[in-house]
């Protein structure tokens, strides 16, 4: 861990106030014991003389630590298809150590890890929290829950090998049991598969998985226990069923129609749309071991997903930044920011989807998501104006997490 200073002062050209959707020019930020204690214009207060560290950053933008609501830190981007079968859970946990560091050094101070075999994500989260490993604050799901033969199952081997993913369950009580098991072993959130997917063998990306009744049972159980739920959902009917059943976020959201968007708006459901990853899958996927049938599915999904993104945006649906890093290399999360602007968002909206909106989705708005006195001191500094060019966040200069200087 980088140098630790108890009282840190930052000054810069601008601070992105994601709660107000405005900029504070010539700001000063004071951090004490891991939290923000003062935020305002430099003109309002002189630099404290008892500061342990003063970072004077003319020409820089300050912004909250970024948050990615859809990652798989225990997965590597060059291990797809049948290569996945060679990775044990302990091996994937070690992969996670490397990827956690890459993610934090990319300026992502918080992630939601949605799907990991063997609770490797729980182990990684705990190792980060206990200071053994350098990485982002993690909210983790444990194994994804899904139907037999669905996107959240492993369908690579024939029957006689008897390979089934840990999260497979059929029937309302069976899925409730999986929710309870994930909570027992440390999950913060629940992830399930509401439709087929791109990277799973033999699933129809547009087809619903789980009946409405199963989804209702699963989501009710998670909510009863105080956890939020994320649904992998590409196909229109599965998206609608998950939203109606009260899911908190739709992952991917590729085949939205007007009714699905309307439902999301009415129910306040977040959309977490990974609109960058298609570039990696179609460009590098074959080399990375992705099956031809998956590449074929991606060719139908990517373009449609970007149109859906733009339509949902125009309709005012709530959105969070979710990249699916792990399918593509960790540490490249920020590449999606410029794509979100390209497909219709303002830079300020894009930054909000990667900061305050995830804090709301995680129900942690009191702790994280903005540079506000009382919140945990997760803050980035980047040279230049992020509102004029959001892609400068692909190389963050200064990273502070929990008031600890990670990179300077
Ligand atoms: N994990 C997702 C799946 O297999 C990746 C989808 C990526 N494609 C996309 N256009 N977002 O379904």
mmCIF file with all atom_site columns, N, CA, C and O in Angstrom, residues 109-151:
data_model
loop_
_atom_site.group_PDB
_atom_site.id
_atom_site.type_symbol
_atom_site.label_atom_id
_atom_site.label_alt_id
_atom_site.label_comp_id
_atom_site.label_asym_id
_atom_site.label_entity_id
_atom_site.label_seq_id
_atom_site.pdbx_PDB_ins_code
_atom_site.Cartn_x
_atom_site.Cartn_y
_atom_site.Cartn_z
_atom_site.occupancy
_atom_site.B_iso_or_equiv
_atom_site.pdbx_formal_charge
_atom_site.auth_seq_id
_atom_site.auth_comp_id
_atom_site.auth_asym_id
_atom_site.auth_atom_id
_atom_site.pdbx_PDB_model_num
ATOM 1   N N  . UNK A 1 109 ? -12.242 2.113   -7.640  1.00 0.00 ? 109 UNK A N  1
ATOM 2   C CA . UNK A 1 109 ? -12.051 1.889   -6.209  1.00 0.00 ? 109 UNK A CA 1
ATOM 3   C C  . UNK A 1 109 ? -13.123 0.983   -5.618  1.00 0.00 ? 109 UNK A C  1
ATOM 4   O O  . UNK A 1 109 ? -12.980 0.521   -4.488  1.00 0.00 ? 109 UNK A O  1
ATOM 5   N N  . UNK A 1 110 ? -14.208 0.764   -6.380  1.00 0.00 ? 110 UNK A N  1
ATOM 6   C CA . UNK A 1 110 ? -15.271 -0.146  -5.940  1.00 0.00 ? 110 UNK A CA 1
ATOM 7   C C  . UNK A 1 110 ? -15.741 -0.967  -7.135  1.00 0.00 ? 110 UNK A C  1
ATOM 8   O O  . UNK A 1 110 ? -15.904 -0.423  -8.232  1.00 0.00 ? 110 UNK A O  1
ATOM 9   N N  . UNK A 1 111 ? -15.958 -2.252  -6.915  1.00 0.00 ? 111 UNK A N  1
ATOM 10  C CA . UNK A 1 111 ? -16.558 -3.096  -7.958  1.00 0.00 ? 111 UNK A CA 1
ATOM 11  C C  . UNK A 1 111 ? -17.627 -3.993  -7.356  1.00 0.00 ? 111 UNK A C  1
ATOM 12  O O  . UNK A 1 111 ? -17.600 -4.299  -6.163  1.00 0.00 ? 111 UNK A O  1
ATOM 13  N N  . UNK A 1 112 ? -18.553 -4.392  -8.226  1.00 0.00 ? 112 UNK A N  1
ATOM 14  C CA . UNK A 1 112 ? -19.493 -5.459  -7.874  1.00 0.00 ? 112 UNK A CA 1
ATOM 15  C C  . UNK A 1 112 ? -19.079 -6.661  -8.710  1.00 0.00 ? 112 UNK A C  1
ATOM 16  O O  . UNK A 1 112 ? -19.044 -6.582  -9.945  1.00 0.00 ? 112 UNK A O  1
ATOM 17  N N  . UNK A 1 113 ? -18.737 -7.754  -8.039  1.00 0.00 ? 113 UNK A N  1
ATOM 18  C CA . UNK A 1 113 ? -18.279 -8.963  -8.737  1.00 0.00 ? 113 UNK A CA 1
ATOM 19  C C  . UNK A 1 113 ? -19.471 -9.913  -8.836  1.00 0.00 ? 113 UNK A C  1
ATOM 20  O O  . UNK A 1 113 ? -19.930 -10.445 -7.836  1.00 0.00 ? 113 UNK A O  1
ATOM 21  N N  . UNK A 1 114 ? -19.967 -10.099 -10.052 1.00 0.00 ? 114 UNK A N  1
ATOM 22  C CA . UNK A 1 114 ? -21.241 -10.812 -10.227 1.00 0.00 ? 114 UNK A CA 1
ATOM 23  C C  . UNK A 1 114 ? -21.031 -12.192 -10.858 1.00 0.00 ? 114 UNK A C  1
ATOM 24  O O  . UNK A 1 114 ? -21.269 -12.396 -12.039 1.00 0.00 ? 114 UNK A O  1
ATOM 25  N N  . UNK A 1 115 ? -20.594 -13.119 -10.022 1.00 0.00 ? 115 UNK A N  1
ATOM 26  C CA . UNK A 1 115 ? -20.451 -14.501 -10.467 1.00 0.00 ? 115 UNK A CA 1
ATOM 27  C C  . UNK A 1 115 ? -19.030 -14.994 -10.363 1.00 0.00 ? 115 UNK A C  1
ATOM 28  O O  . UNK A 1 115 ? -18.155 -14.524 -11.085 1.00 0.00 ? 115 UNK A O  1
ATOM 29  N N  . UNK A 1 116 ? -18.807 -15.930 -9.431  1.00 0.00 ? 116 UNK A N  1
ATOM 30  C CA . UNK A 1 116 ? -17.484 -16.534 -9.271  1.00 0.00 ? 116 UNK A CA 1
ATOM 31  C C  . UNK A 1 116 ? -17.671 -17.932 -8.686  1.00 0.00 ? 116 UNK A C  1
ATOM 32  O O  . UNK A 1 116 ? -18.322 -18.078 -7.649  1.00 0.00 ? 116 UNK A O  1
ATOM 33  N N  . UNK A 1 117 ? -17.096 -18.947 -9.330  1.00 0.00 ? 117 UNK A N  1
ATOM 34  C CA . UNK A 1 117 ? -17.186 -20.299 -8.771  1.00 0.00 ? 117 UNK A CA 1
ATOM 35  C C  . UNK A 1 117 ? -16.428 -20.399 -7.449  1.00 0.00 ? 117 UNK A C  1
ATOM 36  O O  . UNK A 1 117 ? -15.423 -19.707 -7.236  1.00 0.00 ? 117 UNK A O  1
ATOM 37  N N  . UNK A 1 118 ? -16.930 -21.253 -6.577  1.00 0.00 ? 118 UNK A N  1
ATOM 38  C CA . UNK A 1 118 ? -16.195 -21.627 -5.364  1.00 0.00 ? 118 UNK A CA 1
ATOM 39  C C  . UNK A 1 118 ? -16.005 -20.524 -4.342  1.00 0.00 ? 118 UNK A C  1
ATOM 40  O O  . UNK A 1 118 ? -15.165 -20.641 -3.459  1.00 0.00 ? 118 UNK A O  1
ATOM 41  N N  . UNK A 1 119 ? -16.781 -19.445 -4.456  1.00 0.00 ? 119 UNK A N  1
ATOM 42  C CA . UNK A 1 119 ? -16.659 -18.312 -3.524  1.00 0.00 ? 119 UNK A CA 1
ATOM 43  C C  . UNK A 1 119 ? -15.246 -17.713 -3.515  1.00 0.00 ? 119 UNK A C  1
ATOM 44  O O  . UNK A 1 119 ? -14.791 -17.149 -2.519  1.00 0.00 ? 119 UNK A O  1
ATOM 45  N N  . UNK A 1 120 ? -14.565 -17.819 -4.655  1.00 0.00 ? 120 UNK A N  1
ATOM 46  C CA . UNK A 1 120 ? -13.235 -17.207 -4.768  1.00 0.00 ? 120 UNK A CA 1
ATOM 47  C C  . UNK A 1 120 ? -13.345 -15.690 -4.613  1.00 0.00 ? 120 UNK A C  1
ATOM 48  O O  . UNK A 1 120 ? -12.410 -15.033 -4.133  1.00 0.00 ? 120 UNK A O  1
ATOM 49  N N  . UNK A 1 121 ? -14.490 -15.136 -4.994  1.00 0.00 ? 121 UNK A N  1
ATOM 50  C CA . UNK A 1 121 ? -14.712 -13.687 -4.865  1.00 0.00 ? 121 UNK A CA 1
ATOM 51  C C  . UNK A 1 121 ? -14.818 -13.260 -3.400  1.00 0.00 ? 121 UNK A C  1
ATOM 52  O O  . UNK A 1 121 ? -14.349 -12.187 -3.014  1.00 0.00 ? 121 UNK A O  1
ATOM 53  N N  . UNK A 1 122 ? -15.425 -14.128 -2.584  1.00 0.00 ? 122 UNK A N  1
ATOM 54  C CA . UNK A 1 122 ? -15.540 -13.846 -1.143  1.00 0.00 ? 122 UNK A CA 1
ATOM 55  C C  . UNK A 1 122 ? -14.142 -13.815 -0.522  1.00 0.00 ? 122 UNK A C  1
ATOM 56  O O  . UNK A 1 122 ? -13.795 -12.906 0.240   1.00 0.00 ? 122 UNK A O  1
ATOM 57  N N  . UNK A 1 123 ? -13.313 -14.792 -0.898  1.00 0.00 ? 123 UNK A N  1
ATOM 58  C CA . UNK A 1 123 ? -11.941 -14.860 -0.376  1.00 0.00 ? 123 UNK A CA 1
ATOM 59  C C  . UNK A 1 123 ? -11.153 -13.619 -0.781  1.00 0.00 ? 123 UNK A C  1
ATOM 60  O O  . UNK A 1 123 ? -10.431 -13.035 0.037   1.00 0.00 ? 123 UNK A O  1
ATOM 61  N N  . UNK A 1 124 ? -11.323 -13.214 -2.025  1.00 0.00 ? 124 UNK A N  1
ATOM 62  C CA . UNK A 1 124 ? -10.591 -12.042 -2.520  1.00 0.00 ? 124 UNK A CA 1
ATOM 63  C C  . UNK A 1 124 ? -11.054 -10.776 -1.805  1.00 0.00 ? 124 UNK A C  1
ATOM 64  O O  . UNK A 1 124 ? -10.236 -9.956  -1.369  1.00 0.00 ? 124 UNK A O  1
ATOM 65  N N  . UNK A 1 125 ? -12.365 -10.615 -1.686  1.00 0.00 ? 125 UNK A N  1
ATOM 66  C CA . UNK A 1 125 ? -12.906 -9.441  -0.960  1.00 0.00 ? 125 UNK A CA 1
ATOM 67  C C  . UNK A 1 125 ? -12.339 -9.365  0.451   1.00 0.00 ? 125 UNK A C  1
ATOM 68  O O  . UNK A 1 125 ? -11.883 -8.320  0.907   1.00 0.00 ? 125 UNK A O  1
ATOM 69  N N  . UNK A 1 126 ? -12.361 -10.501 1.143   1.00 0.00 ? 126 UNK A N  1
ATOM 70  C CA . UNK A 1 126 ? -11.891 -10.517 2.537   1.00 0.00 ? 126 UNK A CA 1
ATOM 71  C C  . UNK A 1 126 ? -10.390 -10.220 2.611   1.00 0.00 ? 126 UNK A C  1
ATOM 72  O O  . UNK A 1 126 ? -9.939  -9.515  3.511   1.00 0.00 ? 126 UNK A O  1
ATOM 73  N N  . UNK A 1 127 ? -9.621  -10.747 1.649   1.00 0.00 ? 127 UNK A N  1
ATOM 74  C CA . UNK A 1 127 ? -8.171  -10.503 1.640   1.00 0.00 ? 127 UNK A CA 1
ATOM 75  C C  . UNK A 1 127 ? -7.876  -9.028  1.389   1.00 0.00 ? 127 UNK A C  1
ATOM 76  O O  . UNK A 1 127 ? -6.948  -8.461  1.972   1.00 0.00 ? 127 UNK A O  1
ATOM 77  N N  . UNK A 1 128 ? -8.678  -8.398  0.541   1.00 0.00 ? 128 UNK A N  1
ATOM 78  C CA . UNK A 1 128 ? -8.521  -6.955  0.297   1.00 0.00 ? 128 UNK A CA 1
ATOM 79  C C  . UNK A 1 128 ? -8.888  -6.178  1.569   1.00 0.00 ? 128 UNK A C  1
ATOM 80  O O  . UNK A 1 128 ? -8.138  -5.306  2.018   1.00 0.00 ? 128 UNK A O  1
ATOM 81  N N  . UNK A 1 129 ? -10.026 -6.529  2.158   1.00 0.00 ? 129 UNK A N  1
ATOM 82  C CA . UNK A 1 129 ? -10.465 -5.807  3.359   1.00 0.00 ? 129 UNK A CA 1
ATOM 83  C C  . UNK A 1 129 ? -9.490  -5.958  4.524   1.00 0.00 ? 129 UNK A C  1
ATOM 84  O O  . UNK A 1 129 ? -9.346  -5.058  5.343   1.00 0.00 ? 129 UNK A O  1
ATOM 85  N N  . UNK A 1 130 ? -8.822  -7.106  4.579   1.00 0.00 ? 130 UNK A N  1
ATOM 86  C CA . UNK A 1 130 ? -7.874  -7.342  5.676   1.00 0.00 ? 130 UNK A CA 1
ATOM 87  C C  . UNK A 1 130 ? -6.471  -6.819  5.356   1.00 0.00 ? 130 UNK A C  1
ATOM 88  O O  . UNK A 1 130 ? -5.557  -6.952  6.162   1.00 0.00 ? 130 UNK A O  1
ATOM 89  N N  . UNK A 1 131 ? -6.298  -6.260  4.154   1.00 0.00 ? 131 UNK A N  1
ATOM 90  C CA . UNK A 1 131 ? -5.032  -5.624  3.819   1.00 0.00 ? 131 UNK A CA 1
ATOM 91  C C  . UNK A 1 131 ? -3.965  -6.562  3.266   1.00 0.00 ? 131 UNK A C  1
ATOM 92  O O  . UNK A 1 131 ? -2.814  -6.176  3.089   1.00 0.00 ? 131 UNK A O  1
ATOM 93  N N  . UNK A 1 132 ? -4.327  -7.807  2.964   1.00 0.00 ? 132 UNK A N  1
ATOM 94  C CA . UNK A 1 132 ? -3.346  -8.744  2.402   1.00 0.00 ? 132 UNK A CA 1
ATOM 95  C C  . UNK A 1 132 ? -3.097  -8.477  0.927   1.00 0.00 ? 132 UNK A C  1
ATOM 96  O O  . UNK A 1 132 ? -2.035  -8.802  0.398   1.00 0.00 ? 132 UNK A O  1
ATOM 97  N N  . UNK A 1 133 ? -4.106  -7.960  0.260   1.00 0.00 ? 133 UNK A N  1
ATOM 98  C CA . UNK A 1 133 ? -4.088  -7.830  -1.197  1.00 0.00 ? 133 UNK A CA 1
ATOM 99  C C  . UNK A 1 133 ? -4.536  -6.414  -1.552  1.00 0.00 ? 133 UNK A C  1
ATOM 100 O O  . UNK A 1 133 ? -5.430  -5.866  -0.902  1.00 0.00 ? 133 UNK A O  1
ATOM 101 N N  . UNK A 1 134 ? -3.888  -5.846  -2.576  1.00 0.00 ? 134 UNK A N  1
ATOM 102 C CA . UNK A 1 134 ? -4.259  -4.510  -3.048  1.00 0.00 ? 134 UNK A CA 1
ATOM 103 C C  . UNK A 1 134 ? -5.393  -4.642  -4.063  1.00 0.00 ? 134 UNK A C  1
ATOM 104 O O  . UNK A 1 134 ? -5.274  -5.367  -5.054  1.00 0.00 ? 134 UNK A O  1
ATOM 105 N N  . UNK A 1 135 ? -6.495  -3.959  -3.812  1.00 0.00 ? 135 UNK A N  1
ATOM 106 C CA . UNK A 1 135 ? -7.616  -4.063  -4.757  1.00 0.00 ? 135 UNK A CA 1
ATOM 107 C C  . UNK A 1 135 ? -8.737  -3.134  -4.394  1.00 0.00 ? 135 UNK A C  1
ATOM 108 O O  . UNK A 1 135 ? -8.685  -2.433  -3.377  1.00 0.00 ? 135 UNK A O  1
ATOM 109 N N  . UNK A 1 136 ? -9.777  -3.114  -5.241  1.00 0.00 ? 136 UNK A N  1
ATOM 110 C CA . UNK A 1 136 ? -10.930 -2.248  -4.982  1.00 0.00 ? 136 UNK A CA 1
ATOM 111 C C  . UNK A 1 136 ? -11.798 -2.792  -3.847  1.00 0.00 ? 136 UNK A C  1
ATOM 112 O O  . UNK A 1 136 ? -11.688 -3.967  -3.482  1.00 0.00 ? 136 UNK A O  1
ATOM 113 N N  . UNK A 1 137 ? -12.655 -1.949  -3.321  1.00 0.00 ? 137 UNK A N  1
ATOM 114 C CA . UNK A 1 137 ? -13.702 -2.400  -2.410  1.00 0.00 ? 137 UNK A CA 1
ATOM 115 C C  . UNK A 1 137 ? -14.616 -3.299  -3.238  1.00 0.00 ? 137 UNK A C  1
ATOM 116 O O  . UNK A 1 137 ? -15.057 -2.923  -4.313  1.00 0.00 ? 137 UNK A O  1
ATOM 117 N N  . UNK A 1 138 ? -14.862 -4.505  -2.754  1.00 0.00 ? 138 UNK A N  1
ATOM 118 C CA . UNK A 1 138 ? -15.648 -5.463  -3.547  1.00 0.00 ? 138 UNK A CA 1
ATOM 119 C C  . UNK A 1 138 ? -16.986 -5.786  -2.903  1.00 0.00 ? 138 UNK A C  1
ATOM 120 O O  . UNK A 1 138 ? -17.055 -6.033  -1.706  1.00 0.00 ? 138 UNK A O  1
ATOM 121 N N  . UNK A 1 139 ? -18.019 -5.806  -3.721  1.00 0.00 ? 139 UNK A N  1
ATOM 122 C CA . UNK A 1 139 ? -19.313 -6.375  -3.340  1.00 0.00 ? 139 UNK A CA 1
ATOM 123 C C  . UNK A 1 139 ? -19.486 -7.606  -4.215  1.00 0.00 ? 139 UNK A C  1
ATOM 124 O O  . UNK A 1 139 ? -19.393 -7.502  -5.445  1.00 0.00 ? 139 UNK A O  1
ATOM 125 N N  . UNK A 1 140 ? -19.694 -8.769  -3.597  1.00 0.00 ? 140 UNK A N  1
ATOM 126 C CA . UNK A 1 140 ? -19.575 -10.027 -4.340  1.00 0.00 ? 140 UNK A CA 1
ATOM 127 C C  . UNK A 1 140 ? -20.840 -10.877 -4.255  1.00 0.00 ? 140 UNK A C  1
ATOM 128 O O  . UNK A 1 140 ? -21.596 -10.794 -3.289  1.00 0.00 ? 140 UNK A O  1
ATOM 129 N N  . UNK A 1 141 ? -21.023 -11.712 -5.266  1.00 0.00 ? 141 UNK A N  1
ATOM 130 C CA . UNK A 1 141 ? -22.233 -12.540 -5.338  1.00 0.00 ? 141 UNK A CA 1
ATOM 131 C C  . UNK A 1 141 ? -22.007 -14.007 -5.020  1.00 0.00 ? 141 UNK A C  1
ATOM 132 O O  . UNK A 1 141 ? -22.973 -14.739 -4.827  1.00 0.00 ? 141 UNK A O  1
ATOM 133 N N  . UNK A 1 142 ? -20.744 -14.467 -5.032  1.00 0.00 ? 142 UNK A N  1
ATOM 134 C CA . UNK A 1 142 ? -20.552 -15.931 -5.019  1.00 0.00 ? 142 UNK A CA 1
ATOM 135 C C  . UNK A 1 142 ? -21.029 -16.503 -6.341  1.00 0.00 ? 142 UNK A C  1
ATOM 136 O O  . UNK A 1 142 ? -21.168 -15.784 -7.332  1.00 0.00 ? 142 UNK A O  1
ATOM 137 N N  . UNK A 1 143 ? -21.309 -17.822 -6.382  1.00 0.00 ? 143 UNK A N  1
ATOM 138 C CA . UNK A 1 143 ? -21.723 -18.442 -7.648  1.00 0.00 ? 143 UNK A CA 1
ATOM 139 C C  . UNK A 1 143 ? -23.048 -17.864 -8.158  1.00 0.00 ? 143 UNK A C  1
ATOM 140 O O  . UNK A 1 143 ? -23.977 -17.630 -7.388  1.00 0.00 ? 143 UNK A O  1
ATOM 141 N N  . UNK A 1 144 ? -23.140 -17.655 -9.458  1.00 0.00 ? 144 UNK A N  1
ATOM 142 C CA . UNK A 1 144 ? -24.390 -17.199 -10.071 1.00 0.00 ? 144 UNK A CA 1
ATOM 143 C C  . UNK A 1 144 ? -25.417 -18.326 -10.023 1.00 0.00 ? 144 UNK A C  1
ATOM 144 O O  . UNK A 1 144 ? -25.064 -19.495 -10.163 1.00 0.00 ? 144 UNK A O  1
ATOM 145 N N  . UNK A 1 145 ? -26.673 -17.943 -9.847  1.00 0.00 ? 145 UNK A N  1
ATOM 146 C CA . UNK A 1 145 ? -27.748 -18.937 -9.747  1.00 0.00 ? 145 UNK A CA 1
ATOM 147 C C  . UNK A 1 145 ? -28.442 -19.056 -11.106 1.00 0.00 ? 145 UNK A C  1
ATOM 148 O O  . UNK A 1 145 ? -28.716 -18.043 -11.756 1.00 0.00 ? 145 UNK A O  1
ATOM 149 N N  . UNK A 1 146 ? -28.699 -20.292 -11.533 1.00 0.00 ? 146 UNK A N  1
ATOM 150 C CA . UNK A 1 146 ? -29.321 -20.466 -12.842 1.00 0.00 ? 146 UNK A CA 1
ATOM 151 C C  . UNK A 1 146 ? -29.899 -21.851 -13.034 1.00 0.00 ? 146 UNK A C  1
ATOM 152 O O  . UNK A 1 146 ? -29.697 -22.754 -12.212 1.00 0.00 ? 146 UNK A O  1
ATOM 153 N N  . UNK A 1 147 ? -30.638 -22.027 -14.125 1.00 0.00 ? 147 UNK A N  1
ATOM 154 C CA . UNK A 1 147 ? -31.310 -23.309 -14.409 1.00 0.00 ? 147 UNK A CA 1
ATOM 155 C C  . UNK A 1 147 ? -30.317 -24.344 -14.935 1.00 0.00 ? 147 UNK A C  1
ATOM 156 O O  . UNK A 1 147 ? -29.241 -23.996 -15.442 1.00 0.00 ? 147 UNK A O  1
ATOM 157 N N  . UNK A 1 148 ? -30.680 -25.590 -14.831 1.00 0.00 ? 148 UNK A N  1
ATOM 158 C CA . UNK A 1 148 ? -29.912 -26.685 -15.429 1.00 0.00 ? 148 UNK A CA 1
ATOM 159 C C  . UNK A 1 148 ? -29.752 -26.429 -16.927 1.00 0.00 ? 148 UNK A C  1
ATOM 160 O O  . UNK A 1 148 ? -30.744 -26.225 -17.636 1.00 0.00 ? 148 UNK A O  1
ATOM 161 N N  . UNK A 1 149 ? -28.509 -26.415 -17.366 1.00 0.00 ? 149 UNK A N  1
ATOM 162 C CA . UNK A 1 149 ? -28.247 -26.213 -18.795 1.00 0.00 ? 149 UNK A CA 1
ATOM 163 C C  . UNK A 1 149 ? -28.329 -24.768 -19.246 1.00 0.00 ? 149 UNK A C  1
ATOM 164 O O  . UNK A 1 149 ? -28.232 -24.483 -20.446 1.00 0.00 ? 149 UNK A O  1
ATOM 165 N N  . UNK A 1 150 ? -28.479 -23.845 -18.297 1.00 0.00 ? 150 UNK A N  1
ATOM 166 C CA . UNK A 1 150 ? -28.617 -22.433 -18.667 1.00 0.00 ? 150 UNK A CA 1
ATOM 167 C C  . UNK A 1 150 ? -27.274 -21.717 -18.745 1.00 0.00 ? 150 UNK A C  1
ATOM 168 O O  . UNK A 1 150 ? -26.209 -22.330 -18.645 1.00 0.00 ? 150 UNK A O  1
ATOM 169 N N  . UNK A 1 151 ? -27.348 -20.396 -18.905 1.00 0.00 ? 151 UNK A N  1
ATOM 170 C CA . UNK A 1 151 ? -26.134 -19.590 -19.040 1.00 0.00 ? 151 UNK A CA 1
ATOM 171 C C  . UNK A 1 151 ? -25.247 -19.674 -17.798 1.00 0.00 ? 151 UNK A C  1
ATOM 172 O O  . UNK A 1 151 ? -24.033 -19.591 -17.897 1.00 0.00 ? 151 UNK A O  1
#
